[in-house]
CSV table of C-alpha atoms in Angstrom, one decimal:
chain,number,residue,atom,x,y,z
A,30,MET,CA,0.0,0.0,0.0
A,31,LYS,CA,2.8,2.4,0.9
A,32,ASN,CA,4.5,1.7,-2.5
A,33,TRP,CA,1.2,2.3,-4.3
A,34,LYS,CA,0.9,5.7,-2.5
A,35,CYS,CA,4.4,6.7,-3.5
A,36,ALA,CA,3.7,5.8,-7.1
A,37,ILE,CA,0.6,8.0,-7.1
A,38,VAL,CA,2.7,10.9,-5.7
A,39,ALA,CA,5.4,10.3,-8.3
A,40,VAL,CA,2.9,10.4,-11.1
A,41,VAL,CA,1.4,13.6,-9.8
A,42,VAL,CA,4.8,15.2,-9.5
A,43,LEU,CA,5.7,14.2,-13.1
A,44,ALA,CA,2.4,15.6,-14.3
A,45,PHE,CA,3.1,18.9,-12.8
A,46,ALA,CA,6.6,18.8,-14.0
A,47,SER,CA,5.4,18.3,-17.6
A,48,LEU,CA,3.0,21.2,-17.3
A,49,ALA,CA,5.8,23.4,-16.2
A,50,VAL,CA,7.9,22.8,-19.3
A,51,ALA,CA,6.6,24.7,-22.3
A,52,GLN,CA,7.4,23.7,-25.8
A,53,PRO,CA,10.6,25.5,-26.8
A,54,THR,CA,10.7,27.4,-30.1
A,55,ILE,CA,13.6,28.0,-32.4
A,56,GLY,CA,13.5,30.6,-35.1
A,57,VAL,CA,15.3,33.2,-37.0
A,58,TYR,CA,14.0,36.7,-36.0
A,59,PHE,CA,14.8,40.1,-37.5
A,60,ASP,CA,15.2,41.7,-34.1
A,61,GLU,CA,17.1,40.8,-31.0
A,62,ALA,CA,14.0,40.7,-28.8
A,63,GLY,CA,12.4,37.9,-30.9
A,64,ALA,CA,9.3,39.8,-31.9
A,65,SER,CA,9.5,39.9,-35.7
A,66,LEU,CA,9.7,36.9,-38.0
A,67,ASP,CA,9.0,38.9,-41.2
A,68,THR,CA,10.8,41.9,-42.7
A,69,SER,CA,11.8,43.5,-45.9
A,70,VAL,CA,15.0,45.4,-46.9
A,71,GLU,CA,16.3,47.1,-50.0
A,72,PRO,CA,18.5,45.1,-52.4
A,73,LEU,CA,22.3,45.5,-51.8
A,74,PRO,CA,23.6,47.5,-50.2
A,75,GLY,CA,20.6,46.7,-48.0
A,76,ILE,CA,21.3,43.9,-45.6
A,77,ALA,CA,18.9,42.1,-43.2
A,78,THR,CA,20.3,40.9,-39.9
A,79,GLY,CA,18.7,37.6,-38.6
A,80,TYR,CA,19.0,36.4,-35.0
A,81,LEU,CA,18.8,32.7,-34.3
A,82,LEU,CA,16.9,32.5,-31.0
A,83,ILE,CA,15.5,29.9,-28.6
A,84,LYS,CA,12.4,31.0,-26.8
A,85,ASP,CA,9.6,29.7,-24.6
A,86,ALA,CA,11.8,27.0,-23.1
A,87,ASN,CA,11.0,27.4,-19.4
A,88,MET,CA,14.3,25.8,-18.5
A,89,LEU,CA,18.0,26.2,-18.2
A,90,VAL,CA,18.9,25.5,-21.8
A,91,GLY,CA,22.1,23.5,-22.3
A,92,GLY,CA,22.0,22.6,-26.0
A,93,ALA,CA,20.0,22.2,-29.1
A,94,ALA,CA,19.8,20.2,-32.4
A,95,PHE,CA,18.1,21.4,-35.6
A,96,SER,CA,18.6,22.4,-39.2
A,97,ILE,CA,18.1,25.7,-40.9
A,98,ASN,CA,16.5,25.7,-44.3
A,99,ILE,CA,17.2,28.9,-46.3
A,100,ASP,CA,15.6,29.9,-49.6
A,101,PRO,CA,18.3,29.5,-52.3
A,102,ALA,CA,17.4,33.0,-53.7
A,103,LEU,CA,19.0,34.5,-50.6
A,104,THR,CA,22.7,35.1,-50.2
A,105,TYR,CA,23.8,35.0,-46.6
A,106,ASN,CA,26.6,34.9,-44.0
A,107,PHE,CA,26.2,32.5,-41.1
A,108,ASN,CA,27.9,33.6,-37.8
A,109,PRO,CA,27.5,31.0,-35.0
A,110,LEU,CA,28.5,32.3,-31.6
A,111,THR,CA,31.1,29.6,-31.0
A,112,GLU,CA,32.3,31.3,-27.9
A,113,GLN,CA,29.1,30.2,-26.2
A,114,GLY,CA,29.5,26.5,-26.9
A,115,MET,CA,30.5,23.7,-29.2
A,116,PHE,CA,28.9,23.8,-32.6
A,117,LEU,CA,28.9,20.6,-34.6
A,118,GLY,CA,27.8,20.6,-38.2
A,119,ASP,CA,26.3,23.4,-40.3
A,120,GLU,CA,23.0,24.7,-41.4
A,121,SER,CA,21.9,21.3,-42.8
A,122,GLY,CA,22.3,19.8,-39.4
A,123,LEU,CA,23.6,21.6,-36.3
A,124,GLU,CA,24.2,20.2,-32.8
A,125,ILE,CA,25.1,22.7,-30.1
A,126,GLY,CA,26.4,22.1,-26.6
A,127,LEU,CA,26.5,25.3,-24.5
A,128,TYR,CA,29.4,26.0,-22.1
A,129,ASN,CA,27.1,28.0,-19.9
A,130,TRP,CA,23.3,27.3,-19.5
A,131,MET,CA,20.9,29.9,-20.8
A,132,PRO,CA,18.1,30.8,-18.4
A,133,ILE,CA,14.9,30.9,-20.5
A,134,PHE,CA,11.8,31.0,-18.3
A,135,ASP,CA,9.9,34.2,-19.1
A,136,PRO,CA,8.2,35.0,-22.4
A,137,GLU,CA,10.7,37.8,-22.9
A,138,ASP,CA,13.7,35.6,-22.3
A,139,VAL,CA,15.7,34.6,-25.5
A,140,GLY,CA,18.8,32.6,-26.1
A,141,LEU,CA,20.9,33.9,-29.0
A,142,LEU,CA,22.8,31.2,-30.8
A,143,ALA,CA,24.0,32.8,-34.0
A,144,THR,CA,23.4,35.7,-36.4
A,145,PHE,CA,22.8,35.9,-40.1
A,146,SER,CA,23.4,38.6,-42.7
A,147,PHE,CA,20.9,38.2,-45.6
A,148,TYR,CA,21.2,40.1,-48.9
A,149,SER,CA,20.6,39.9,-52.6
A,150,LEU,CA,21.4,41.9,-55.7
A,151,THR,CA,18.0,41.0,-57.2
A,152,GLN,CA,14.6,41.3,-55.7
A,153,VAL,CA,13.3,38.3,-53.7
A,154,ILE,CA,9.7,38.1,-52.5
A,155,GLY,CA,8.7,36.2,-49.3
A,156,ALA,CA,11.8,34.0,-49.1
A,157,GLU,CA,11.4,31.4,-46.3
A,158,ILE,CA,13.9,30.7,-43.6
A,159,SER,CA,12.7,27.7,-41.6
A,160,ILE,CA,13.9,25.6,-38.7
A,161,GLY,CA,13.6,21.9,-39.3
A,162,SER,CA,14.9,18.7,-37.6
A,163,HIS,CA,18.5,17.7,-37.5
A,164,PRO,CA,19.1,14.5,-39.7
A,165,ASN,CA,19.7,12.5,-36.5
A,166,TYR,CA,16.4,13.6,-34.9
A,167,SER,CA,12.7,13.5,-35.9
A,168,THR,CA,12.1,17.1,-34.7
A,169,PRO,CA,14.1,20.1,-33.6
A,170,ILE,CA,15.5,19.5,-30.1
A,171,VAL,CA,16.3,21.6,-27.1
A,172,ALA,CA,18.1,20.1,-24.1
A,173,ASN,CA,18.0,21.4,-20.5
A,174,SER,CA,20.9,21.7,-18.0
A,175,GLU,CA,20.6,17.9,-17.2
A,176,SER,CA,20.8,16.9,-20.9
A,177,VAL,CA,17.1,16.0,-20.9
A,178,GLN,CA,15.9,16.5,-24.5
A,179,PHE,CA,12.6,18.2,-25.4
A,180,GLU,CA,10.9,18.4,-28.8
A,181,ALA,CA,10.9,22.0,-30.0
A,182,GLU,CA,8.8,23.9,-32.6
A,183,GLY,CA,10.7,25.1,-35.6
A,184,LEU,CA,9.5,28.5,-36.8
A,185,THR,CA,9.4,29.9,-40.3
A,186,SER,CA,10.5,33.5,-41.1
A,187,HIS,CA,9.9,35.4,-44.3
A,188,LEU,CA,12.2,38.0,-45.9
A,189,THR,CA,11.5,40.2,-48.9
A,190,ILE,CA,14.3,42.1,-50.6
A,191,HIS,CA,12.7,44.8,-52.7
A,192,SER,CA,13.2,48.4,-53.4
A,193,THR,CA,10.9,50.7,-51.4
A,194,PRO,CA,8.3,52.4,-53.6
A,195,THR,CA,7.5,56.1,-53.1
A,196,ILE,CA,4.2,57.9,-53.4
A,197,GLY,CA,4.4,61.7,-53.8
A,198,VAL,CA,2.8,64.8,-55.1
A,199,TYR,CA,4.5,66.4,-58.1
A,200,PHE,CA,3.8,69.4,-60.2
A,201,ASP,CA,4.8,67.7,-63.4
A,202,GLU,CA,3.7,64.3,-64.9
A,203,ALA,CA,7.4,63.2,-65.2
A,204,GLY,CA,7.8,63.2,-61.4
A,205,VAL,CA,10.7,65.7,-61.3
A,206,ASP,CA,9.3,68.8,-59.6
A,207,ASN,CA,7.8,68.5,-56.1
A,208,ILE,CA,8.6,72.1,-55.2
A,209,LYS,CA,6.7,74.9,-56.9
A,210,ILE,CA,7.0,78.7,-56.5
A,211,THR,CA,4.3,80.6,-58.4
A,212,ASN,CA,1.6,83.3,-58.1
A,213,GLY,CA,-1.9,82.6,-57.0
A,214,GLY,CA,-5.3,84.3,-56.8
A,215,VAL,CA,-9.0,83.6,-57.1
A,216,GLY,CA,-9.6,81.4,-60.1
A,217,VAL,CA,-5.9,80.4,-60.5
A,218,VAL,CA,-5.4,76.6,-60.5
A,219,HIS,CA,-2.2,74.6,-59.9
A,220,TYR,CA,-2.0,71.3,-61.6
A,221,ALA,CA,-0.5,68.4,-59.5
A,222,TYR,CA,-0.1,64.7,-59.8
A,223,ILE,CA,0.2,61.8,-57.3
A,224,LEU,CA,2.8,59.5,-58.7
A,225,VAL,CA,4.3,56.2,-57.6
A,226,LYS,CA,8.1,55.8,-58.3
A,227,ASN,CA,10.9,53.3,-57.5
A,228,ALA,CA,8.5,50.4,-57.4
A,229,GLU,CA,10.3,47.9,-59.7
A,230,MET,CA,7.0,46.1,-60.4
A,231,LEU,CA,3.8,46.1,-62.2
A,232,VAL,CA,1.8,48.3,-59.8
A,233,GLY,CA,-1.7,46.9,-59.2
A,234,GLY,CA,-2.9,49.1,-56.3
A,235,ALA,CA,-2.0,51.5,-53.5
A,236,THR,CA,-3.3,52.8,-50.2
A,237,PHE,CA,-2.5,56.2,-48.8
A,238,LYS,CA,-3.9,59.6,-47.6
A,239,LEU,CA,-3.1,63.1,-48.8
A,240,GLU,CA,-2.5,65.7,-46.1
A,241,LEU,CA,-2.8,69.3,-47.3
A,242,ASP,CA,-1.8,72.6,-45.8
A,243,PRO,CA,-5.1,74.2,-44.8
A,244,LEU,CA,-4.5,77.1,-47.2
A,245,ILE,CA,-4.7,74.7,-50.2
A,246,MET,CA,-8.0,73.3,-51.5
A,247,ILE,CA,-8.5,70.5,-54.0
A,248,GLY,CA,-10.6,71.7,-56.9
A,249,SER,CA,-10.6,68.4,-58.7
A,250,ALA,CA,-9.0,64.9,-58.2
A,251,SER,CA,-9.2,62.3,-61.0
A,252,PRO,CA,-7.9,58.8,-60.2
A,253,ALA,CA,-6.3,56.4,-62.6
A,254,ASP,CA,-8.6,53.7,-64.0
A,255,ALA,CA,-9.3,51.9,-60.8
A,256,LEU,CA,-11.7,50.7,-58.2
A,257,VAL,CA,-11.4,53.5,-55.6
A,258,LEU,CA,-12.6,53.3,-52.0
A,259,GLY,CA,-12.5,56.4,-49.8
A,260,SER,CA,-11.2,59.8,-50.7
A,261,LEU,CA,-7.8,61.4,-50.9
A,262,THR,CA,-8.1,63.5,-47.7
A,263,THR,CA,-9.6,60.7,-45.5
A,264,GLY,CA,-7.7,57.7,-46.9
A,265,VAL,CA,-8.0,56.0,-50.3
A,266,GLU,CA,-7.6,52.4,-51.4
A,267,MET,CA,-7.1,51.8,-55.1
A,268,GLY,CA,-7.3,48.6,-57.1
A,269,LEU,CA,-6.1,49.4,-60.6
A,270,TYR,CA,-7.9,47.9,-63.6
A,271,SER,CA,-4.8,48.3,-65.7
A,272,TYR,CA,-1.4,47.6,-64.2
A,273,LEU,CA,1.2,50.4,-64.2
A,274,PRO,CA,4.7,49.3,-65.3
A,275,VAL,CA,7.0,51.2,-62.9
A,276,PHE,CA,10.6,50.1,-63.4
A,277,GLY,CA,13.8,52.1,-63.4
A,278,THR,CA,12.9,55.8,-63.9
A,279,ASP,CA,9.3,55.0,-64.9
A,280,VAL,CA,6.5,56.7,-62.9
A,281,GLY,CA,2.9,55.5,-62.3
A,282,LEU,CA,0.1,58.1,-62.3
A,283,LEU,CA,-2.4,57.5,-59.5
A,284,TYR,CA,-4.2,60.8,-59.4
A,285,SER,CA,-4.4,64.0,-61.5
A,286,MET,CA,-5.5,67.1,-59.5
A,287,TYR,CA,-5.9,70.8,-59.7
A,288,LEU,CA,-5.4,72.8,-56.6
A,289,MET,CA,-6.7,76.2,-55.6
A,290,THR,CA,-5.2,78.7,-53.2
A,291,PHE,CA,-7.4,81.8,-53.8
A,292,ASP,CA,-5.8,84.9,-52.4
A,293,ASN,CA,-3.7,83.0,-49.8
A,294,ILE,CA,0.0,83.8,-49.6
A,295,MET,CA,2.1,80.8,-48.4
A,296,GLU,CA,5.7,79.7,-48.2
A,297,ALA,CA,6.6,76.0,-48.6
A,298,ALA,CA,3.0,74.8,-47.8
A,299,PRO,CA,3.3,71.0,-47.5
A,300,LEU,CA,1.3,68.4,-49.5
A,301,THR,CA,2.2,65.1,-47.8
A,302,ILE,CA,1.4,61.5,-48.5
A,303,VAL,CA,0.8,59.6,-45.3
A,304,SER,CA,-0.7,56.2,-44.4
A,305,HIS,CA,-4.4,55.3,-44.8
A,306,PRO,CA,-6.0,55.1,-41.4
A,307,ALA,CA,-6.3,51.3,-41.7
A,308,TYR,CA,-2.6,50.8,-42.5
A,309,GLU,CA,0.6,51.6,-40.7
A,310,VAL,CA,2.3,53.0,-43.7
A,311,PRO,CA,1.5,53.9,-47.3
A,312,THR,CA,1.4,50.7,-49.4
A,313,VAL,CA,1.9,49.7,-53.0
A,314,ALA,CA,0.6,46.4,-54.3
A,315,ASP,CA,2.0,44.5,-57.3
A,316,ASN,CA,0.0,42.7,-60.0
A,317,ASN,CA,-0.2,39.6,-57.7
A,318,ALA,CA,-1.7,41.7,-54.9
A,319,TYR,CA,1.5,41.4,-52.8
A,320,GLN,CA,1.7,44.5,-50.7
A,321,PHE,CA,4.9,46.5,-50.1
A,322,ASP,CA,5.5,49.3,-47.6
A,323,ALA,CA,6.0,52.5,-49.4
A,324,GLU,CA,7.5,55.9,-48.4
A,325,GLY,CA,5.2,58.9,-48.5
A,326,GLU,CA,6.8,62.0,-49.8
A,327,THR,CA,6.1,65.7,-49.2
A,328,ALA,CA,5.8,68.4,-51.9
A,329,TYR,CA,5.9,72.1,-51.2
A,330,LEU,CA,3.9,74.9,-52.8
A,331,THR,CA,4.9,78.6,-52.4
A,332,ILE,CA,2.5,81.4,-53.5
A,333,VAL,CA,4.4,84.6,-53.8
A,334,VAL,CA,1.6,87.1,-54.7
A,335,PRO,CA,-2.0,86.7,-55.8
A,336,THR,CA,-2.8,87.7,-59.4
A,337,GLU,CA,-5.8,89.8,-60.5
A,338,GLU,CA,-9.1,88.7,-59.0
A,339,LYS,CA,-11.8,87.0,-61.0
A,340,ALA,CA,-15.5,87.0,-60.6
A,341,TRP,CA,-17.0,84.3,-58.5
A,342,GLY,CA,-18.9,83.1,-61.5
A,343,GLU,CA,-15.6,82.4,-63.2
A,344,VAL,CA,-14.4,80.4,-60.3
A,345,LYS,CA,-17.6,78.3,-60.1
A,346,SER,CA,-17.2,77.5,-63.8
A,347,LEU,CA,-14.1,75.5,-63.0
A,348,TYR,CA,-16.2,72.9,-61.2
A,349,ARG,CA,-18.5,72.3,-64.2
């Protein structure tokens, strides 16, 4: 009977011990805190730094075994932190025995094993970097300070290497002049264009918002041939019916506008492209609906003096 009771106690202790050990994760992150598994960078000289981290272990980590599978479209340098332990093998199968245990108990705790430098001369979309099992094991493995092995979850990261599109207001259709100094006045209009540049893709859509200096009013805004949701000044989402080839020095016309300043005098009044309220940044989509973060640019309009005034009837005729 006494042995039976001891067995029950042992089972209960083991059950609680198993609950106390979370499933460790191993992944390549793009920040040292282990928060971001996805990122994008410019082609060379742009470089993405990856951090090979163990998380969620709830133990003193003493070692690990796994493989690292990297999209062949990526070029990279692998930098294992060999001062921290013995590294056997390479990315196709890596076994690590640490000289000093890594305390990984809280969700914020991370164990850094190596770093990567990823880069490419050409554009790469959504390249995968995944953690798999070492050839000698059926799953990725993390061992504790007593060499007890635990199955770990291998995570998958995604890296895009692509130029950053820009969306900006220009005072010419070629996308050269984003600073204009001119005269104004009632009935005088200033033609402007919202253009996407540096996209290196067939542009299929965009999301953004136009912020205007309060002394500037939009008289008319005509979008490209597209399904348009929202408005320029509250946030617009555009799905283009015809793709815009924006490669090299090409520009893609999203909106044609004319602006009115009436008798207002202004110096470097800004016209800024910012993010749509539903997005963190302006975005540009390609012909496959893959979205890219874009850079919103600022144009400046200076009105030196107003010209002769026109009758209000002449002004109203501009809206017809």
